[in-house]
């Protein structure tokens, strides 16, 4: 009947073949399909394993730009993983590091909380309470489940750390989709999230008022325009080095957030930035003002390579050689270099305060282009 129908429609016998049931696949094709399914299952299992058991890290660098000391209040709240500090007290002008990480955390606690690392910390800033909380849940980030990071002033509140942690909103402060500034009657906290995925990095700057517009609010072209304005003003010409340093620091920080960049490249790049702007005197920052951060950076470099003691011995081969002995020393070098750079940035903010005010009063402050926001 099908042949007759095809002939009646003026179709050839080839059309009839299309009406026949398909031929069962041959054995090799079946094997290829099976092997592909197995490969997909392996990749999925590997991805789930990495999302669940891979070590995750959040590094928070805190710079104290206020006139009050910042103190850690014990005990802290650790819901999953572990937490470590490079300080117990930060004096004005100093930068310290808080690290949350899953490596070494209790398996039971991590499984109960559903996070690689999570917790909250209370700081005492003068007479005020500053709370910081974070969580990094298992699996990939989604709309309903994502990494969180929150900073809040809770002066006059009796909210416990546990309640603060439980009430944290689902956001990562300092990222493009979340607030970046927390204001208080006495202080301002500026939060800049360099990376929200492990290894996540956040810079928190504590100030009496928001001064670091040059680094975070101006794009590269606007920074150059501000530097040119300062160059033309005899009173503010020495500020040009500080502006260029903040511009370079922002560019380098963004570039180094990519995971594929090797650790020795990060360490070399950060040290090169320090020696080009900070220790060279281009930013007009004294060694005394950098205090403990400069001392710790120099001590760290000296501890793993005696040839790097002097400031003129910066060669990439030393960092490449250090990478052969493991990552611990290079990671410590990156941490200390990053803290020193943030401390130097803080000094530059103070240096530029008068220039920023004068530029705004003169009506020459670069305007934000809404199309580039």
Short mmCIF file of C-alpha atoms in Angstrom, two decimals:
data_model
loop_
_atom_site.label_atom_id
_atom_site.label_comp_id
_atom_site.label_asym_id
_atom_site.label_seq_id
_atom_site.Cartn_x
_atom_site.Cartn_y
_atom_site.Cartn_z
CA UNK A 1 0.00 0.00 0.00
CA UNK A 2 2.85 2.38 0.86
CA UNK A 3 4.51 1.70 -2.53
CA UNK A 4 1.22 2.41 -4.34
CA UNK A 5 0.75 5.60 -2.34
CA UNK A 6 4.26 6.78 -3.20
CA UNK A 7 3.68 6.05 -6.89
CA UNK A 8 0.33 7.86 -6.83
CA UNK A 9 2.04 10.90 -5.37
CA UNK A 10 4.66 10.75 -8.09
CA UNK A 11 7.42 9.76 -5.63
CA UNK A 12 10.12 7.27 -6.43
CA UNK A 13 10.91 4.07 -4.62
CA UNK A 14 13.50 5.92 -2.51
CA UNK A 15 10.69 7.66 -0.70
CA UNK A 16 9.35 4.29 0.35
CA UNK A 17 12.59 3.56 2.18
CA UNK A 18 11.87 6.55 4.41
CA UNK A 19 8.67 4.87 5.58
CA UNK A 20 10.46 1.75 6.75
CA UNK A 21 11.39 1.37 10.45
CA UNK A 22 15.00 2.43 11.24
CA UNK A 23 17.70 -0.18 11.23
CA UNK A 24 18.95 -1.03 14.74
CA UNK A 25 22.31 0.59 15.44
CA UNK A 26 25.38 -1.49 15.05
CA UNK A 27 27.38 -2.64 18.07
CA UNK A 28 30.21 -0.06 17.68
CA UNK A 29 27.70 2.79 17.64
CA UNK A 30 26.03 1.42 20.76
CA UNK A 31 29.42 1.21 22.47
CA UNK A 32 30.24 4.82 21.52
CA UNK A 33 26.97 6.03 23.00
CA UNK A 34 27.62 4.05 26.18
CA UNK A 35 31.18 5.38 26.50
CA UNK A 36 29.95 8.95 26.01
CA UNK A 37 27.35 8.48 28.72
CA UNK A 38 30.03 7.13 31.07
CA UNK A 39 32.30 10.12 30.34
CA UNK A 40 29.47 12.55 31.05
CA UNK A 41 28.73 10.77 34.32
CA UNK A 42 32.41 10.90 35.32
CA UNK A 43 32.64 14.62 34.57
CA UNK A 44 29.48 15.28 36.55
CA UNK A 45 30.75 13.27 39.51
CA UNK A 46 34.10 15.08 39.36
CA UNK A 47 32.36 18.46 39.29
CA UNK A 48 30.12 17.54 42.23
CA UNK A 49 33.15 16.30 44.16
CA UNK A 50 35.05 19.52 43.53
CA UNK A 51 32.05 21.66 44.45
CA UNK A 52 31.62 19.72 47.70
CA UNK A 53 35.09 18.75 48.89
CA UNK A 54 37.46 21.20 47.20
CA UNK A 55 39.28 23.53 49.57
CA UNK A 56 37.79 27.03 49.51
CA UNK A 57 39.29 30.24 50.87
CA UNK A 58 38.14 33.78 51.62
CA UNK A 59 40.82 36.38 52.42
CA UNK A 60 39.64 39.64 54.00
CA UNK A 61 42.17 42.47 54.20
CA UNK A 62 41.16 45.15 56.70
CA UNK A 63 42.81 48.58 56.65
CA UNK A 64 42.32 50.83 59.65
CA UNK A 65 42.10 54.41 58.42
CA UNK A 66 40.51 55.73 61.59
CA UNK A 67 42.15 57.27 64.65
CA UNK A 68 40.91 54.44 66.88
CA UNK A 69 42.43 50.97 67.30
CA UNK A 70 40.56 47.97 65.86
CA UNK A 71 40.49 44.97 68.22
CA UNK A 72 39.27 41.40 67.72
CA UNK A 73 36.73 40.35 70.35
CA UNK A 74 36.79 36.71 71.39
CA UNK A 75 35.19 34.28 71.01
CA UNK A 76 34.38 34.29 67.31
CA UNK A 77 31.58 32.33 65.65
CA UNK A 78 32.80 29.57 63.32
CA UNK A 79 29.96 27.60 61.73
CA UNK A 80 32.16 25.65 59.28
CA UNK A 81 35.82 25.40 58.36
CA UNK A 82 38.41 27.49 60.19
CA UNK A 83 39.35 31.13 60.67
CA UNK A 84 42.74 32.72 61.32
CA UNK A 85 44.01 36.26 61.97
CA UNK A 86 47.27 38.04 61.29
CA UNK A 87 46.47 40.44 64.14
CA UNK A 88 44.62 40.90 67.39
CA UNK A 89 44.75 44.68 67.21
CA UNK A 90 45.15 47.04 64.25
CA UNK A 91 46.50 50.47 65.02
CA UNK A 92 45.63 53.45 62.78
CA UNK A 93 47.35 53.11 59.41
CA UNK A 94 47.85 49.36 59.65
CA UNK A 95 46.41 46.54 57.51
CA UNK A 96 45.68 43.01 58.72
CA UNK A 97 44.33 39.81 57.21
CA UNK A 98 41.45 37.54 58.22
CA UNK A 99 41.34 34.19 56.44
CA UNK A 100 38.36 31.82 56.30
CA UNK A 101 39.14 28.41 54.83
CA UNK A 102 37.75 24.90 54.56
CA UNK A 103 41.04 23.03 54.82
CA UNK A 104 41.22 21.47 58.26
CA UNK A 105 37.60 22.18 59.12
CA UNK A 106 35.53 19.54 60.88
CA UNK A 107 33.74 17.23 58.44
CA UNK A 108 30.70 16.89 60.72
CA UNK A 109 30.41 20.64 61.23
CA UNK A 110 30.83 21.37 57.54
CA UNK A 111 28.24 18.78 56.58
CA UNK A 112 25.79 20.11 59.17
CA UNK A 113 26.14 23.70 58.03
CA UNK A 114 26.28 22.81 54.33
CA UNK A 115 29.26 25.14 53.88
CA UNK A 116 32.96 24.92 53.09
CA UNK A 117 33.59 27.74 55.55
CA UNK A 118 31.31 30.13 57.40
CA UNK A 119 31.34 32.32 60.46
CA UNK A 120 31.15 35.77 62.03
CA UNK A 121 33.57 38.03 63.91
CA UNK A 122 33.07 40.99 66.20
CA UNK A 123 35.55 43.86 66.27
CA UNK A 124 35.80 46.76 68.66
CA UNK A 125 36.49 50.04 66.86
CA UNK A 126 36.86 52.66 69.55
CA UNK A 127 33.58 52.35 71.42
CA UNK A 128 31.68 50.92 68.43
CA UNK A 129 30.84 47.33 67.40
CA UNK A 130 31.81 46.22 63.92
CA UNK A 131 30.49 42.81 62.82
CA UNK A 132 31.71 40.80 59.85
CA UNK A 133 30.10 37.59 58.57
CA UNK A 134 30.47 35.22 55.63
CA UNK A 135 29.47 31.83 54.29
CA UNK A 136 30.56 29.68 51.34
CA UNK A 137 27.96 26.94 50.72
CA UNK A 138 28.58 23.62 49.01
CA UNK A 139 27.94 23.47 45.27
CA UNK A 140 27.88 26.16 42.65
CA UNK A 141 26.41 29.61 43.27
CA UNK A 142 22.80 30.11 42.24
CA UNK A 143 20.11 32.72 42.86
CA UNK A 144 18.94 30.83 45.96
CA UNK A 145 22.38 29.69 47.15
CA UNK A 146 25.40 31.93 46.86
CA UNK A 147 28.44 33.09 48.76
CA UNK A 148 27.69 35.77 51.35
CA UNK A 149 29.82 38.50 52.89
CA UNK A 150 28.41 41.23 55.11
CA UNK A 151 29.91 44.07 57.18
CA UNK A 152 27.75 46.00 59.63
CA UNK A 153 28.03 48.51 62.47
CA UNK A 154 25.87 47.35 65.38
CA UNK A 155 26.50 50.06 67.96
CA UNK A 156 23.94 50.10 70.75
CA UNK A 157 22.69 46.67 69.74
CA UNK A 158 22.87 43.55 71.87
CA UNK A 159 22.62 41.25 68.83
CA UNK A 160 24.84 38.21 69.31
CA UNK A 161 27.28 36.96 66.70
CA UNK A 162 25.12 33.88 66.18
CA UNK A 163 22.03 36.01 65.53
CA UNK A 164 24.00 38.28 63.19
CA UNK A 165 25.24 35.25 61.26
CA UNK A 166 21.75 33.72 61.06
CA UNK A 167 20.24 37.02 59.83
CA UNK A 168 22.84 37.78 57.16
CA UNK A 169 21.19 38.85 53.88
CA UNK A 170 21.93 36.85 50.75
CA UNK A 171 24.52 39.16 49.22
CA UNK A 172 28.27 39.59 48.84
CA UNK A 173 29.08 43.16 49.81
CA UNK A 174 31.50 44.98 47.57
CA UNK A 175 30.48 43.05 44.46
CA UNK A 176 28.81 44.70 41.48
CA UNK A 177 25.31 43.73 42.62
CA UNK A 178 25.59 44.65 46.31
CA UNK A 179 26.29 47.74 48.46
CA UNK A 180 29.94 48.72 48.86
CA UNK A 181 29.69 51.26 51.67
CA UNK A 182 28.45 51.05 55.25
CA UNK A 183 28.11 54.36 57.07
CA UNK A 184 27.95 55.06 60.75
CA UNK A 185 27.73 58.27 62.73
CA UNK A 186 31.48 58.11 63.38
CA UNK A 187 32.91 55.73 60.79
CA UNK A 188 32.59 54.52 57.21
CA UNK A 189 33.49 51.05 55.92
CA UNK A 190 34.32 50.79 52.23
CA UNK A 191 34.11 47.19 50.91
CA UNK A 192 35.65 46.12 47.62
CA UNK A 193 35.27 42.47 46.53
CA UNK A 194 38.08 41.61 44.15
CA UNK A 195 36.74 38.08 43.69
CA UNK A 196 33.66 36.37 45.11
CA UNK A 197 34.66 32.84 44.09
CA UNK A 198 37.44 30.86 45.76
CA UNK A 199 40.06 32.05 46.31
CA UNK A 200 37.79 34.99 47.18
CA UNK A 201 39.36 38.29 48.21
CA UNK A 202 37.79 41.32 49.87
CA UNK A 203 39.34 44.64 50.90
CA UNK A 204 37.68 46.51 53.77
CA UNK A 205 38.82 50.08 54.48
CA UNK A 206 37.68 51.73 57.71
CA UNK A 207 37.63 55.55 57.64
CA UNK A 208 36.09 58.49 59.43
CA UNK A 209 34.69 59.51 56.04
CA UNK A 210 34.73 57.97 52.58
CA UNK A 211 38.03 59.18 51.10
CA UNK A 212 39.04 56.54 48.60
CA UNK A 213 37.07 57.76 45.60
CA UNK A 214 40.24 57.91 43.48
CA UNK A 215 40.83 54.17 43.63
CA UNK A 216 37.31 52.79 43.49
CA UNK A 217 35.05 55.43 41.92
CA UNK A 218 37.17 56.82 39.08
CA UNK A 219 37.98 54.81 35.98
CA UNK A 220 41.49 54.80 34.51
CA UNK A 221 40.89 57.80 32.23
CA UNK A 222 39.36 59.84 35.05
CA UNK A 223 42.31 58.99 37.29
CA UNK A 224 44.67 60.37 34.64
CA UNK A 225 42.57 63.53 34.34
CA UNK A 226 42.80 64.05 38.11
CA UNK A 227 46.57 63.43 38.00
CA UNK A 228 46.91 66.02 35.23
CA UNK A 229 44.93 68.56 37.27
CA UNK A 230 47.20 67.98 40.27
CA UNK A 231 50.31 68.31 38.08
CA UNK A 232 49.15 71.77 37.01
CA UNK A 233 48.69 72.91 40.63
CA UNK A 234 52.03 73.61 42.33
CA UNK A 235 50.61 72.79 45.76
CA UNK A 236 49.36 69.35 44.64
CA UNK A 237 52.02 68.32 42.11
CA UNK A 238 53.58 65.87 44.62
CA UNK A 239 50.25 63.98 44.65
CA UNK A 240 50.69 62.69 41.09
CA UNK A 241 52.73 59.67 42.23
CA UNK A 242 50.02 58.65 44.71
CA UNK A 243 47.30 58.87 42.05
CA UNK A 244 49.29 56.78 39.58
CA UNK A 245 50.00 54.22 42.31
CA UNK A 246 46.30 53.83 43.13
CA UNK A 247 45.52 53.46 39.42
CA UNK A 248 48.18 50.78 38.98
CA UNK A 249 47.15 48.99 42.18
CA UNK A 250 43.57 48.75 41.00
CA UNK A 251 44.62 47.43 37.57
CA UNK A 252 47.04 44.87 39.02
CA UNK A 253 44.52 43.68 41.62
CA UNK A 254 41.92 43.04 38.93
CA UNK A 255 44.43 41.23 36.71
CA UNK A 256 45.71 38.92 39.45
CA UNK A 257 42.26 37.65 40.44
CA UNK A 258 42.27 35.13 37.57
CA UNK A 259 42.85 31.58 38.81
CA UNK A 260 45.21 30.60 35.98
CA UNK A 261 47.90 33.06 37.05
CA UNK A 262 50.67 31.20 38.84
CA UNK A 263 51.54 31.99 42.43
CA UNK A 264 55.12 32.99 41.62
CA UNK A 265 53.81 35.45 39.01
CA UNK A 266 51.50 37.01 41.61
CA UNK A 267 54.30 37.35 44.16
CA UNK A 268 56.69 38.87 41.62
CA UNK A 269 54.10 41.32 40.28
CA UNK A 270 53.09 42.57 43.74
CA UNK A 271 56.71 42.99 44.83
CA UNK A 272 57.48 44.82 41.60
CA UNK A 273 54.61 47.22 42.30
CA UNK A 274 55.89 47.80 45.82
CA UNK A 275 59.42 48.54 44.71
CA UNK A 276 58.29 50.72 41.81
CA UNK A 277 56.03 53.00 43.85
CA UNK A 278 56.30 52.41 47.60
CA UNK A 279 59.91 51.74 48.61
CA UNK A 280 61.23 53.90 45.75
CA UNK A 281 59.65 56.98 47.33
CA UNK A 282 57.49 57.81 44.30
CA UNK A 283 54.38 57.96 46.50
CA UNK A 284 56.12 60.11 49.12
CA UNK A 285 55.27 57.58 51.84
CA UNK A 286 57.72 57.26 54.73
CA UNK A 287 58.83 53.89 56.04
CA UNK A 288 57.67 54.92 59.50
CA UNK A 289 54.09 55.44 58.31
CA UNK A 290 54.00 51.90 56.85
CA UNK A 291 55.30 50.53 60.13
CA UNK A 292 54.67 46.88 60.85
CA UNK A 293 53.35 46.07 57.36
CA UNK A 294 56.63 47.09 55.71
CA UNK A 295 58.65 45.25 58.37
CA UNK A 296 56.64 42.04 57.96
CA UNK A 297 56.94 42.15 54.16
CA UNK A 298 60.72 42.55 54.36
CA UNK A 299 61.02 39.84 57.02
CA UNK A 300 58.95 37.45 54.91
CA UNK A 301 61.10 37.92 51.83
CA UNK A 302 64.27 37.56 53.89
CA UNK A 303 63.01 34.33 55.45
CA UNK A 304 62.70 32.48 52.15
CA UNK A 305 65.42 34.06 50.05
CA UNK A 306 68.40 35.92 51.47
CA UNK A 307 69.11 37.42 48.05
CA UNK A 308 65.89 39.44 48.26
CA UNK A 309 66.90 41.42 51.34
CA UNK A 310 67.97 44.49 49.37
CA UNK A 311 65.42 46.43 47.37
CA UNK A 312 67.47 46.25 44.17
CA UNK A 313 67.59 42.45 43.94
CA UNK A 314 64.19 41.87 42.36
CA UNK A 315 64.56 39.15 39.73
CA UNK A 316 61.88 36.76 38.54
CA UNK A 317 64.14 33.71 38.74
CA UNK A 318 64.16 33.91 42.54
CA UNK A 319 60.37 33.54 42.60
CA UNK A 320 60.42 30.72 40.03
CA UNK A 321 63.01 28.86 42.13
CA UNK A 322 60.94 29.37 45.27
CA UNK A 323 57.92 27.76 43.58
CA UNK A 324 59.81 24.46 43.31
CA UNK A 325 59.83 24.12 47.09
CA UNK A 326 56.05 24.37 47.47
CA UNK A 327 53.47 27.12 47.77
CA UNK A 328 53.51 27.99 51.48
CA UNK A 329 56.32 30.55 51.28
CA UNK A 330 54.96 32.19 48.13
CA UNK A 331 51.45 32.36 49.59
CA UNK A 332 52.84 34.09 52.68
CA UNK A 333 54.77 36.48 50.45
CA UNK A 334 51.61 37.33 48.50
CA UNK A 335 49.67 37.90 51.74
CA UNK A 336 52.28 40.25 53.21
CA UNK A 337 52.76 42.11 49.92
CA UNK A 338 49.01 42.60 49.56
CA UNK A 339 48.71 43.90 53.12
CA UNK A 340 51.59 46.34 52.54
CA UNK A 341 50.00 47.60 49.32
CA UNK A 342 46.68 48.19 51.09
CA UNK A 343 48.49 50.05 53.86
CA UNK A 344 50.26 52.19 51.24
CA UNK A 345 46.92 52.85 49.52
CA UNK A 346 45.54 54.04 52.84
CA UNK A 347 48.44 56.49 53.22
CA UNK A 348 47.76 57.76 49.69
CA UNK A 349 44.09 58.33 50.53
CA UNK A 350 45.09 60.59 53.41
CA UNK A 351 47.63 62.39 51.21
CA UNK A 352 45.06 63.07 48.51
CA UNK A 353 42.31 64.33 50.82
CA UNK A 354 43.18 68.04 50.39
CA UNK A 355 43.69 67.66 46.63
CA UNK A 356 40.31 65.96 46.19
CA UNK A 357 38.56 68.74 48.12
CA UNK A 358 40.31 71.48 46.12
CA UNK A 359 39.57 69.77 42.80
CA UNK A 360 35.87 69.48 43.68
CA UNK A 361 35.73 73.10 44.85
CA UNK A 362 37.28 74.19 41.54
CA UNK A 363 34.60 72.25 39.61
CA UNK A 364 37.26 70.06 37.98
CA UNK A 365 36.43 66.73 39.63
CA UNK A 366 35.90 64.05 36.91
CA UNK A 367 32.21 63.33 36.43
CA UNK A 368 30.93 59.78 36.36
CA UNK A 369 29.82 58.75 32.89
CA UNK A 370 26.45 56.96 33.36
CA UNK A 371 27.03 54.90 30.21
CA UNK A 372 30.17 53.44 31.77
CA UNK A 373 28.80 52.72 35.23
#
